[in-house]
PDB file of C-alpha atoms and ligand atoms in Angstrom:
ATOM      1  CA  MET A 120      -2.444   4.809  23.913  1.00 97.00           C
ATOM      2  CA  ASP A 121      -6.193   4.389  24.002  1.00 96.00           C
ATOM      3  CA  THR A 122      -8.288   2.270  21.641  1.00 98.00           C
ATOM      4  CA  HIS A 123     -11.698   3.103  20.184  1.00 98.00           C
ATOM      5  CA  SER A 124     -13.915   1.049  17.952  1.00 98.00           C
ATOM      6  CA  SER A 125     -16.870   3.377  17.463  1.00 98.00           C
ATOM      7  CA  ILE A 126     -16.710   6.441  15.225  1.00 98.00           C
ATOM      8  CA  ASP A 127     -18.459   8.572  17.879  1.00 98.00           C
ATOM      9  CA  ALA A 128     -15.994   7.639  20.618  1.00 98.00           C
ATOM     10  CA  LEU A 129     -13.078   8.361  18.287  1.00 98.00           C
ATOM     11  CA  ARG A 130     -14.472  11.778  17.351  1.00 97.00           C
ATOM     12  CA  GLN A 131     -14.983  12.676  21.015  1.00 97.00           C
ATOM     13  CA  ARG A 132     -11.439  11.606  21.835  1.00 97.00           C
ATOM     14  CA  LEU A 133     -10.009  13.750  19.038  1.00 97.00           C
ATOM     15  CA  GLN A 134     -12.098  16.840  19.739  1.00 95.00           C
ATOM     16  CA  GLY A 135      -9.900  19.922  20.157  1.00 91.00           C
ATOM     17  CA  HIS A 136      -6.788  18.242  18.696  1.00 90.00           C
ATOM     18  CA  SER A 137      -5.698  20.661  16.030  1.00 86.00           C
ATOM     19  CA  ARG A 138      -2.867  18.629  14.440  1.00 95.00           C
ATOM     20  CA  VAL A 139      -3.525  14.954  13.870  1.00 98.00           C
ATOM     21  CA  ALA A 140      -1.394  12.602  11.746  1.00 98.00           C
ATOM     22  CA  PHE A 141      -2.976   9.357  10.630  1.00 98.00           C
ATOM     23  CA  VAL A 142      -1.631   5.971   9.515  1.00 98.00           C
ATOM     24  CA  PRO A 143      -4.297   3.548   8.255  1.00 98.00           C
ATOM     25  CA  THR A 144      -3.398  -0.156   8.316  1.00 98.00           C
ATOM     26  CA  MET A 145      -4.978  -3.574   8.056  1.00 97.00           C
ATOM     27  CA  GLY A 146      -2.961  -4.814  11.044  1.00 97.00           C
ATOM     28  CA  ASN A 147      -0.448  -7.684  11.091  1.00 95.00           C
ATOM     29  CA  LEU A 148       2.062  -4.951  11.693  1.00 96.00           C
ATOM     30  CA  HIS A 149       5.762  -5.130  10.865  1.00 96.00           C
ATOM     31  CA  GLU A 150       8.684  -2.737  11.052  1.00 96.00           C
ATOM     32  CA  GLY A 151       7.513  -0.975   7.858  1.00 97.00           C
ATOM     33  CA  HIS A 152       4.292   0.080   9.563  1.00 98.00           C
ATOM     34  CA  LEU A 153       6.155   1.164  12.679  1.00 98.00           C
ATOM     35  CA  THR A 154       8.435   3.354  10.540  1.00 97.00           C
ATOM     36  CA  LEU A 155       5.279   5.108   9.305  1.00 98.00           C
ATOM     37  CA  MET A 156       4.061   5.579  12.896  1.00 98.00           C
ATOM     38  CA  ARG A 157       7.370   7.104  13.981  1.00 97.00           C
ATOM     39  CA  ALA A 158       7.491   9.353  10.901  1.00 97.00           C
ATOM     40  CA  ALA A 159       3.938  10.536  11.665  1.00 98.00           C
ATOM     41  CA  ARG A 160       5.192  12.205  14.846  1.00 96.00           C
ATOM     42  CA  GLN A 161       7.019  14.827  12.700  1.00 96.00           C
ATOM     43  CA  TYR A 162       3.685  15.978  11.295  1.00 97.00           C
ATOM     44  CA  ALA A 163       1.493  16.264  14.370  1.00 96.00           C
ATOM     45  CA  ASP A 164       1.088  16.276  18.139  1.00 93.00           C
ATOM     46  CA  THR A 165      -1.437  13.447  17.995  1.00 97.00           C
ATOM     47  CA  VAL A 166      -0.739  10.254  16.043  1.00 98.00           C
ATOM     48  CA  VAL A 167      -3.723   8.055  15.195  1.00 98.00           C
ATOM     49  CA  ALA A 168      -3.372   4.565  13.697  1.00 98.00           C
ATOM     50  CA  SER A 169      -6.216   2.414  12.456  1.00 98.00           C
ATOM     51  CA  ILE A 170      -6.517  -1.351  12.124  1.00 98.00           C
ATOM     52  CA  PHE A 171      -9.291  -2.533   9.845  1.00 98.00           C
ATOM     53  CA  VAL A 172      -9.230  -5.431   7.388  1.00 97.00           C
ATOM     54  CA  ASN A 173     -11.321  -3.892   4.646  1.00 98.00           C
ATOM     55  CA  ARG A 174     -13.497  -6.464   2.914  1.00 96.00           C
ATOM     56  CA  LEU A 175     -14.278  -4.021   0.067  1.00 97.00           C
ATOM     57  CA  GLN A 176     -10.745  -4.145  -1.328  1.00 97.00           C
ATOM     58  CA  PHE A 177     -10.493  -7.953  -1.515  1.00 96.00           C
ATOM     59  CA  GLY A 178     -11.648  -9.842  -4.602  1.00 93.00           C
ATOM     60  CA  PRO A 179     -13.871 -12.925  -4.201  1.00 90.00           C
ATOM     61  CA  HIS A 180     -10.868 -15.272  -4.576  1.00 88.00           C
ATOM     62  CA  GLU A 181      -8.443 -13.250  -2.472  1.00 89.00           C
ATOM     63  CA  ASP A 182      -7.231 -13.810   1.071  1.00 83.00           C
ATOM     64  CA  PHE A 183      -9.774 -11.783   3.128  1.00 94.00           C
ATOM     65  CA  ASP A 184     -10.637 -14.720   5.412  1.00 93.00           C
ATOM     66  CA  ARG A 185      -7.090 -15.922   5.918  1.00 89.00           C
ATOM     67  CA  TYR A 186      -5.581 -12.415   6.174  1.00 90.00           C
ATOM     68  CA  PRO A 187      -3.600 -12.594   9.447  1.00 90.00           C
ATOM     69  CA  ARG A 188      -5.399 -10.911  12.352  1.00 94.00           C
ATOM     70  CA  THR A 189      -2.942 -10.271  15.176  1.00 96.00           C
ATOM     71  CA  PHE A 190      -4.710  -7.567  17.158  1.00 97.00           C
ATOM     72  CA  ASP A 191      -3.081  -7.934  20.600  1.00 97.00           C
ATOM     73  CA  ALA A 192       0.446  -8.031  19.212  1.00 97.00           C
ATOM     74  CA  ASP A 193      -0.352  -5.093  16.902  1.00 98.00           C
ATOM     75  CA  ARG A 194      -1.693  -2.998  19.756  1.00 98.00           C
ATOM     76  CA  ALA A 195       1.455  -3.593  21.820  1.00 97.00           C
ATOM     77  CA  LYS A 196       3.665  -2.582  18.868  1.00 98.00           C
ATOM     78  CA  LEU A 197       1.682   0.610  18.251  1.00 98.00           C
ATOM     79  CA  ALA A 198       1.975   1.624  21.892  1.00 96.00           C
ATOM     80  CA  THR A 199       5.778   1.321  21.745  1.00 96.00           C
ATOM     81  CA  ALA A 200       5.909   3.264  18.444  1.00 97.00           C
ATOM     82  CA  GLY A 201       4.414   6.346  20.101  1.00 94.00           C
ATOM     83  CA  VAL A 202       0.883   6.131  18.719  1.00 98.00           C
ATOM     84  CA  ASN A 203      -1.604   8.072  20.848  1.00 98.00           C
ATOM     85  CA  VAL A 204      -4.911   6.709  19.612  1.00 98.00           C
ATOM     86  CA  LEU A 205      -5.813   3.421  17.943  1.00 98.00           C
ATOM     87  CA  PHE A 206      -9.011   3.309  15.900  1.00 98.00           C
ATOM     88  CA  ALA A 207     -10.035  -0.331  15.496  1.00 98.00           C
ATOM     89  CA  PRO A 208     -13.592  -0.440  14.207  1.00 98.00           C
ATOM     90  CA  THR A 209     -15.470  -3.687  13.686  1.00 98.00           C
ATOM     91  CA  GLU A 210     -17.161  -4.231  10.346  1.00 97.00           C
ATOM     92  CA  SER A 211     -20.470  -3.082  11.816  1.00 97.00           C
ATOM     93  CA  ASP A 212     -18.829   0.075  13.225  1.00 98.00           C
ATOM     94  CA  LEU A 213     -17.487   1.081   9.824  1.00 98.00           C
ATOM     95  CA  TYR A 214     -20.143  -0.452   7.589  1.00 97.00           C
ATOM     96  CA  PRO A 215     -23.324  -0.429   9.757  1.00 96.00           C
ATOM     97  CA  GLU A 216     -25.344  -0.717   6.555  1.00 97.00           C
ATOM     98  CA  PRO A 217     -24.168  -2.242   3.272  1.00 95.00           C
ATOM     99  CA  GLN A 218     -21.854   0.315   1.669  1.00 96.00           C
ATOM    100  CA  GLY A 219     -23.743   1.589  -1.381  1.00 97.00           C
ATOM    101  CA  TYR A 220     -21.701   4.726  -2.061  1.00 98.00           C
ATOM    102  CA  PHE A 221     -18.205   4.214  -3.452  1.00 98.00           C
ATOM    103  CA  VAL A 222     -15.287   6.304  -4.594  1.00 98.00           C
ATOM    104  CA  GLU A 223     -14.806   5.331  -8.242  1.00 97.00           C
ATOM    105  CA  PRO A 224     -11.201   6.176  -9.148  1.00 97.00           C
ATOM    106  CA  PRO A 225     -10.344   7.094 -12.749  1.00 94.00           C
ATOM    107  CA  ASP A 226      -8.646   4.813 -15.315  1.00 91.00           C
ATOM    108  CA  LEU A 227      -5.528   4.533 -13.162  1.00 89.00           C
ATOM    109  CA  GLN A 228      -7.482   2.020 -11.055  1.00 92.00           C
ATOM    110  CA  HIS A 229      -7.581  -0.451 -13.983  1.00 94.00           C
ATOM    111  CA  LEU A 230      -3.838  -0.428 -14.763  1.00 95.00           C
ATOM    112  CA  LEU A 231      -1.125  -2.691 -13.372  1.00 97.00           C
ATOM    113  CA  GLU A 232      -2.377  -3.900  -9.947  1.00 96.00           C
ATOM    114  CA  GLY A 233      -5.907  -2.939 -10.934  1.00 96.00           C
ATOM    115  CA  ALA A 234      -5.815  -5.172 -14.014  1.00 96.00           C
ATOM    116  CA  PHE A 235      -5.106  -8.181 -11.776  1.00 95.00           C
ATOM    117  CA  ARG A 236      -7.306  -7.102  -8.851  1.00 95.00           C
ATOM    118  CA  PRO A 237     -10.547  -5.690 -10.292  1.00 95.00           C
ATOM    119  CA  GLY A 238     -12.343  -3.460  -7.794  1.00 96.00           C
ATOM    120  CA  HIS A 239      -9.371  -3.354  -5.418  1.00 97.00           C
ATOM    121  CA  PHE A 240      -8.635   0.367  -5.689  1.00 98.00           C
ATOM    122  CA  ARG A 241     -12.323   1.278  -5.553  1.00 98.00           C
ATOM    123  CA  GLY A 242     -12.441  -0.528  -2.190  1.00 98.00           C
ATOM    124  CA  VAL A 243      -9.230   1.145  -1.020  1.00 98.00           C
ATOM    125  CA  ALA A 244     -10.331   4.659  -2.050  1.00 98.00           C
ATOM    126  CA  THR A 245     -13.735   4.195  -0.418  1.00 98.00           C
ATOM    127  CA  VAL A 246     -12.383   3.033   2.931  1.00 98.00           C
ATOM    128  CA  VAL A 247      -9.592   5.621   2.977  1.00 98.00           C
ATOM    129  CA  LEU A 248     -12.064   8.454   2.377  1.00 98.00           C
ATOM    130  CA  LYS A 249     -14.306   7.045   5.107  1.00 98.00           C
ATOM    131  CA  LEU A 250     -11.397   6.696   7.530  1.00 98.00           C
ATOM    132  CA  PHE A 251     -10.317  10.263   6.720  1.00 98.00           C
ATOM    133  CA  ASN A 252     -13.860  11.402   7.579  1.00 98.00           C
ATOM    134  CA  CYS A 253     -13.704   9.556  10.901  1.00 98.00           C
ATOM    135  CA  VAL A 254     -10.236  10.750  11.939  1.00 98.00           C
ATOM    136  CA  GLN A 255     -10.127  14.135  10.118  1.00 97.00           C
ATOM    137  CA  PRO A 256      -6.334  14.220  10.055  1.00 98.00           C
ATOM    138  CA  GLN A 257      -4.154  17.063   8.777  1.00 98.00           C
ATOM    139  CA  ALA A 258      -1.564  14.554   7.476  1.00 98.00           C
ATOM    140  CA  ALA A 259      -1.803  10.898   6.457  1.00 98.00           C
ATOM    141  CA  LEU A 260       1.156   8.622   5.794  1.00 98.00           C
ATOM    142  CA  PHE A 261       1.333   5.740   3.304  1.00 98.00           C
ATOM    143  CA  GLY A 262       4.210   3.444   2.332  1.00 98.00           C
ATOM    144  CA  LYS A 263       5.708   3.733  -1.157  1.00 97.00           C
ATOM    145  CA  LYS A 264       5.675  -0.046  -1.394  1.00 97.00           C
ATOM    146  CA  ASP A 265       2.033   0.239  -2.502  1.00 97.00           C
ATOM    147  CA  TYR A 266       3.043   2.804  -5.102  1.00 98.00           C
ATOM    148  CA  GLN A 267      -0.153   2.759  -7.151  1.00 97.00           C
ATOM    149  CA  GLN A 268      -2.264   3.001  -3.996  1.00 98.00           C
ATOM    150  CA  LEU A 269      -0.271   6.062  -2.934  1.00 97.00           C
ATOM    151  CA  MET A 270      -0.768   7.669  -6.395  1.00 96.00           C
ATOM    152  CA  LEU A 271      -4.508   7.025  -6.283  1.00 97.00           C
ATOM    153  CA  ILE A 272      -4.920   8.420  -2.778  1.00 98.00           C
ATOM    154  CA  ARG A 273      -2.890  11.515  -3.696  1.00 96.00           C
ATOM    155  CA  ALA A 274      -5.085  12.066  -6.765  1.00 96.00           C
ATOM    156  CA  MET A 275      -8.314  11.477  -4.806  1.00 97.00           C
ATOM    157  CA  THR A 276      -7.209  13.939  -2.117  1.00 98.00           C
ATOM    158  CA  ARG A 277      -6.330  16.546  -4.742  1.00 97.00           C
ATOM    159  CA  GLN A 278      -9.454  16.134  -6.869  1.00 97.00           C
ATOM    160  CA  LEU A 279     -11.878  16.036  -3.929  1.00 98.00           C
ATOM    161  CA  ALA A 280     -10.032  18.907  -2.188  1.00 98.00           C
ATOM    162  CA  LEU A 281      -9.637  16.925   1.020  1.00 98.00           C
ATOM    163  CA  PRO A 282      -7.856  19.029   3.671  1.00 98.00           C
ATOM    164  CA  VAL A 283      -5.135  16.449   4.327  1.00 98.00           C
ATOM    165  CA  GLU A 284      -1.480  16.297   3.335  1.00 98.00           C
ATOM    166  CA  ILE A 285      -0.548  12.889   1.873  1.00 98.00           C
ATOM    167  CA  VAL A 286       2.974  11.796   2.806  1.00 98.00           C
ATOM    168  CA  GLY A 287       4.712   8.920   0.986  1.00 98.00           C
ATOM    169  CA  VAL A 288       7.324   7.057   3.041  1.00 98.00           C
ATOM    170  CA  GLU A 289      10.191   4.961   1.631  1.00 97.00           C
ATOM    171  CA  THR A 290       9.788   1.171   1.680  1.00 98.00           C
ATOM    172  CA  THR A 291      11.356  -0.612   4.642  1.00 97.00           C
ATOM    173  CA  ARG A 292      13.465  -3.610   3.587  1.00 98.00           C
ATOM    174  CA  ASP A 293      15.160  -6.583   5.190  1.00 96.00           C
ATOM    175  CA  THR A 294      18.961  -6.626   4.963  1.00 96.00           C
ATOM    176  CA  ASP A 295      18.620  -8.907   1.905  1.00 96.00           C
ATOM    177  CA  GLY A 296      16.484  -6.252   0.175  1.00 97.00           C
ATOM    178  CA  LEU A 297      13.091  -7.954   0.547  1.00 98.00           C
ATOM    179  CA  ALA A 298      10.381  -5.324   1.040  1.00 98.00           C
ATOM    180  CA  LEU A 299       8.568  -5.881   4.343  1.00 97.00           C
ATOM    181  CA  SER A 300       4.986  -6.961   3.793  1.00 95.00           C
ATOM    182  CA  SER A 301       2.313  -8.688   5.834  1.00 90.00           C
ATOM    183  CA  ARG A 302       2.123 -11.280   3.059  1.00 89.00           C
ATOM    184  CA  ASN A 303       5.767 -12.346   3.626  1.00 94.00           C
ATOM    185  CA  ALA A 304       4.328 -14.397   6.510  1.00 90.00           C
ATOM    186  CA  TYR A 305       2.839 -16.758   3.900  1.00 91.00           C
ATOM    187  CA  LEU A 306       6.289 -17.621   2.451  1.00 96.00           C
ATOM    188  CA  SER A 307       7.913 -20.971   3.279  1.00 97.00           C
ATOM    189  CA  PRO A 308      11.554 -20.774   4.488  1.00 97.00           C
ATOM    190  CA  ALA A 309      12.787 -21.686   0.986  1.00 97.00           C
ATOM    191  CA  GLU A 310      10.534 -19.073  -0.625  1.00 98.00           C
ATOM    192  CA  HIS A 311      11.741 -16.495   1.891  1.00 97.00           C
ATOM    193  CA  GLN A 312      15.302 -17.081   0.681  1.00 97.00           C
ATOM    194  CA  GLU A 313      14.205 -16.752  -2.942  1.00 98.00           C
ATOM    195  CA  ALA A 314      12.005 -13.673  -2.441  1.00 98.00           C
ATOM    196  CA  PRO A 315      14.764 -10.978  -2.575  1.00 98.00           C
ATOM    197  CA  ARG A 316      15.278 -11.925  -6.242  1.00 98.00           C
ATOM    198  CA  LEU A 317      12.338  -9.631  -7.015  1.00 98.00           C
ATOM    199  CA  ILE A 318      14.065  -6.412  -5.952  1.00 98.00           C
ATOM    200  CA  LYS A 319      17.420  -7.650  -7.335  1.00 98.00           C
ATOM    201  CA  THR A 320      15.760  -8.117 -10.733  1.00 98.00           C
ATOM    202  CA  LEU A 321      14.342  -4.593 -10.590  1.00 98.00           C
ATOM    203  CA  ARG A 322      17.786  -3.211  -9.725  1.00 98.00           C
ATOM    204  CA  VAL A 323      19.319  -4.969 -12.742  1.00 98.00           C
ATOM    205  CA  LEU A 324      16.540  -3.592 -14.946  1.00 98.00           C
ATOM    206  CA  ARG A 325      17.085  -0.075 -13.612  1.00 98.00           C
ATOM    207  CA  GLN A 326      20.817  -0.251 -14.410  1.00 98.00           C
ATOM    208  CA  LYS A 327      20.142  -1.540 -17.927  1.00 97.00           C
ATOM    209  CA  LEU A 328      17.606   1.230 -18.511  1.00 96.00           C
ATOM    210  CA  LEU A 329      20.224   3.795 -17.494  1.00 94.00           C
ATOM    211  CA  ASP A 330      22.884   2.136 -19.702  1.00 96.00           C
ATOM    212  CA  GLU A 331      20.812   1.275 -22.772  1.00 95.00           C
ATOM    213  CA  GLY A 332      18.117   3.959 -22.718  1.00 91.00           C
ATOM    214  CA  ILE A 333      14.344   4.093 -22.555  1.00 92.00           C
ATOM    215  CA  ALA A 334      13.987   2.974 -26.192  1.00 92.00           C
ATOM    216  CA  GLN A 335      14.885  -0.538 -24.964  1.00 95.00           C
ATOM    217  CA  ARG A 336      12.107  -0.468 -22.337  1.00 96.00           C
ATOM    218  CA  GLU A 337       9.915  -3.275 -23.638  1.00 97.00           C
ATOM    219  CA  THR A 338      12.818  -5.658 -24.300  1.00 97.00           C
ATOM    220  CA  LEU A 339      14.257  -4.961 -20.852  1.00 98.00           C
ATOM    221  CA  GLU A 340      10.877  -5.518 -19.175  1.00 98.00           C
ATOM    222  CA  GLN A 341      10.530  -8.883 -20.951  1.00 98.00           C
ATOM    223  CA  GLU A 342      14.089  -9.878 -19.985  1.00 98.00           C
ATOM    224  CA  ALA A 343      13.315  -9.079 -16.363  1.00 98.00           C
ATOM    225  CA  VAL A 344      10.142 -11.216 -16.416  1.00 98.00           C
ATOM    226  CA  ALA A 345      12.102 -14.116 -17.953  1.00 98.00           C
ATOM    227  CA  ALA A 346      14.897 -13.725 -15.358  1.00 97.00           C
ATOM    228  CA  LEU A 347      12.366 -14.139 -12.546  1.00 98.00           C
ATOM    229  CA  ASP A 348      10.177 -16.811 -14.104  1.00 97.00           C
ATOM    230  CA  LYS A 349      13.085 -19.142 -14.800  1.00 97.00           C
ATOM    231  CA  HIS A 350      13.449 -19.383 -10.998  1.00 97.00           C
ATOM    232  CA  GLY A 351       9.852 -20.552 -10.560  1.00 96.00           C
ATOM    233  CA  TRP A 352       8.108 -17.175 -10.251  1.00 98.00           C
ATOM    234  CA  LYS A 353       4.888 -16.425 -12.151  1.00 98.00           C
ATOM    235  CA  THR A 354       5.066 -12.778 -13.011  1.00 98.00           C
ATOM    236  CA  ASP A 355       1.945 -10.658 -13.529  1.00 98.00           C
ATOM    237  CA  TYR A 356       3.844  -7.578 -14.705  1.00 98.00           C
ATOM    238  CA  ILE A 357       7.119  -5.722 -14.627  1.00 98.00           C
ATOM    239  CA  ALA A 358       6.474  -2.261 -16.002  1.00 98.00           C
ATOM    240  CA  VAL A 359       8.454   0.952 -16.396  1.00 98.00           C
ATOM    241  CA  ARG A 360       6.128   3.912 -15.894  1.00 97.00           C
ATOM    242  CA  GLN A 361       6.207   7.643 -15.192  1.00 95.00           C
ATOM    243  CA  GLN A 362       6.299   8.410 -11.492  1.00 94.00           C
ATOM    244  CA  ALA A 363       3.809  11.266 -11.792  1.00 90.00           C
ATOM    245  CA  ASP A 364       0.851   9.374 -13.284  1.00 90.00           C
ATOM    246  CA  LEU A 365       2.011   5.784 -13.958  1.00 94.00           C
ATOM    247  CA  ALA A 366       1.488   6.396 -17.688  1.00 93.00           C
ATOM    248  CA  LEU A 367       3.856   4.886 -20.269  1.00 94.00           C
ATOM    249  CA  PRO A 368       7.103   6.878 -20.427  1.00 94.00           C
ATOM    250  CA  ARG A 369       7.102   9.854 -22.788  1.00 88.00           C
ATOM    251  CA  PRO A 370      10.311  10.931 -24.502  1.00 80.00           C
ATOM    252  CA  ASP A 371      10.461  14.211 -22.507  1.00 78.00           C
ATOM    253  CA  GLY A 372      12.508  12.783 -19.644  1.00 75.00           C
ATOM    254  CA  GLN A 373       9.880  12.421 -16.903  1.00 87.00           C
ATOM    255  CA  LYS A 374      10.996  10.628 -13.731  1.00 94.00           C
ATOM    256  CA  LEU A 375      10.364   6.886 -13.928  1.00 96.00           C
ATOM    257  CA  VAL A 376       9.460   4.041 -11.606  1.00 98.00           C
ATOM    258  CA  ILE A 377       9.594   0.289 -12.192  1.00 98.00           C
ATOM    259  CA  LEU A 378       6.626  -1.613 -10.749  1.00 98.00           C
ATOM    260  CA  ALA A 379       6.334  -5.365 -10.378  1.00 98.00           C
ATOM    261  CA  ALA A 380       3.994  -8.071  -9.143  1.00 98.00           C
ATOM    262  CA  SER A 381       4.918 -11.722  -9.187  1.00 98.00           C
ATOM    263  CA  ARG A 382       3.812 -14.913  -7.532  1.00 97.00           C
ATOM    264  CA  LEU A 383       6.164 -17.137  -5.581  1.00 97.00           C
ATOM    265  CA  GLY A 384       4.274 -20.343  -4.797  1.00 96.00           C
ATOM    266  CA  GLN A 385       0.916 -19.203  -3.403  1.00 93.00           C
ATOM    267  CA  THR A 386       2.148 -15.761  -2.395  1.00 94.00           C
ATOM    268  CA  ARG A 387       1.820 -12.701  -4.600  1.00 95.00           C
ATOM    269  CA  LEU A 388       4.530 -10.118  -3.910  1.00 97.00           C
ATOM    270  CA  ILE A 389       4.680  -6.556  -5.210  1.00 98.00           C
ATOM    271  CA  ASP A 390       7.585  -4.141  -5.226  1.00 98.00           C
ATOM    272  CA  ASN A 391       8.840  -1.080  -7.071  1.00 98.00           C
ATOM    273  CA  LEU A 392      11.961   0.950  -7.640  1.00 98.00           C
ATOM    274  CA  GLU A 393      12.235   4.607  -8.561  1.00 97.00           C
ATOM    275  CA  VAL A 394      14.680   5.323 -11.381  1.00 95.00           C
TER     276      VAL A 394
HETATM  277  O1  LIG B 568      -2.329  -0.353   2.582  1.00 83.30           O
HETATM  278  C1  LIG B 568      -3.184  -0.861   3.331  1.00 83.30           C
HETATM  279  O2  LIG B 568      -2.870  -1.495   4.335  1.00 83.30           O
HETATM  280  C2  LIG B 568      -4.665  -0.694   2.983  1.00 83.30           C
HETATM  281  O3  LIG B 568      -4.862  -0.709   1.605  1.00 83.30           O
HETATM  282  C3  LIG B 568      -5.279   0.573   3.611  1.00 83.30           C
HETATM  283  C4  LIG B 568      -4.657   1.840   3.066  1.00 83.30           C
HETATM  284  C5  LIG B 568      -5.131   0.517   5.124  1.00 83.30           C
HETATM  285  C6  LIG B 568      -6.779   0.627   3.276  1.00 83.30           C
HETATM  286  O4  LIG B 568      -7.459  -0.485   3.773  1.00 83.30           O
END
């Protein structure tokens, strides 16, 4: 595996490669990322990963500065996961001048995660488009754990006619059900034990939805929030939405997904469950 930080060097390296699969990351890699890397091999002869902690998607009070940067360990993991090329730009490689052009996603950016993280998805969409322009992949893989991010990137790719196939990959979980996330590193040992309650609560909600019907949605969402918060969580939202567009469920039987974000101590965890 070779590593490039400049866009020019990356482009030279990839010249003549007709099938490239791409996995963008912000580093601090765990088994979930490595699952994406291994899956990428099915889509291309050349697998490119990127590591870039993207300032544009962090709010002023978020964890940009303390976001774990573990470059050497990440590089070793990528090499063993069969990645061919690592793109690891510095901030001045990717943003040599202040970024004045942005991708402004539609209303979907203001819902759910977007309501709690203003500007987040604008920063994500902008960097993903820029990374796509650098790597020019034929396929790009994203985890379903960041469900809304995946929806937004799919929609951006469709609406801007980008020549890349977006692949969503199932969430990787610990044996206790906890979704793997770089932010799990912030949890104390006691919080780590408590954290699987999030997915367990979503599973209970899913079963009740199936038993009692969609008409009970709001009551069941509120019950789920109360079930978490009585164990010390501070829940931002638990919401049942349509998989296709994350809109409120219509009565015509669209496929549903339950999305959640909740704070355990200082750590904000997100998860989701398709119904
Ligand atoms: O999911 C992430 O790690 C980031 O949002 C991404 C897609 C790498 C963009 O910075």
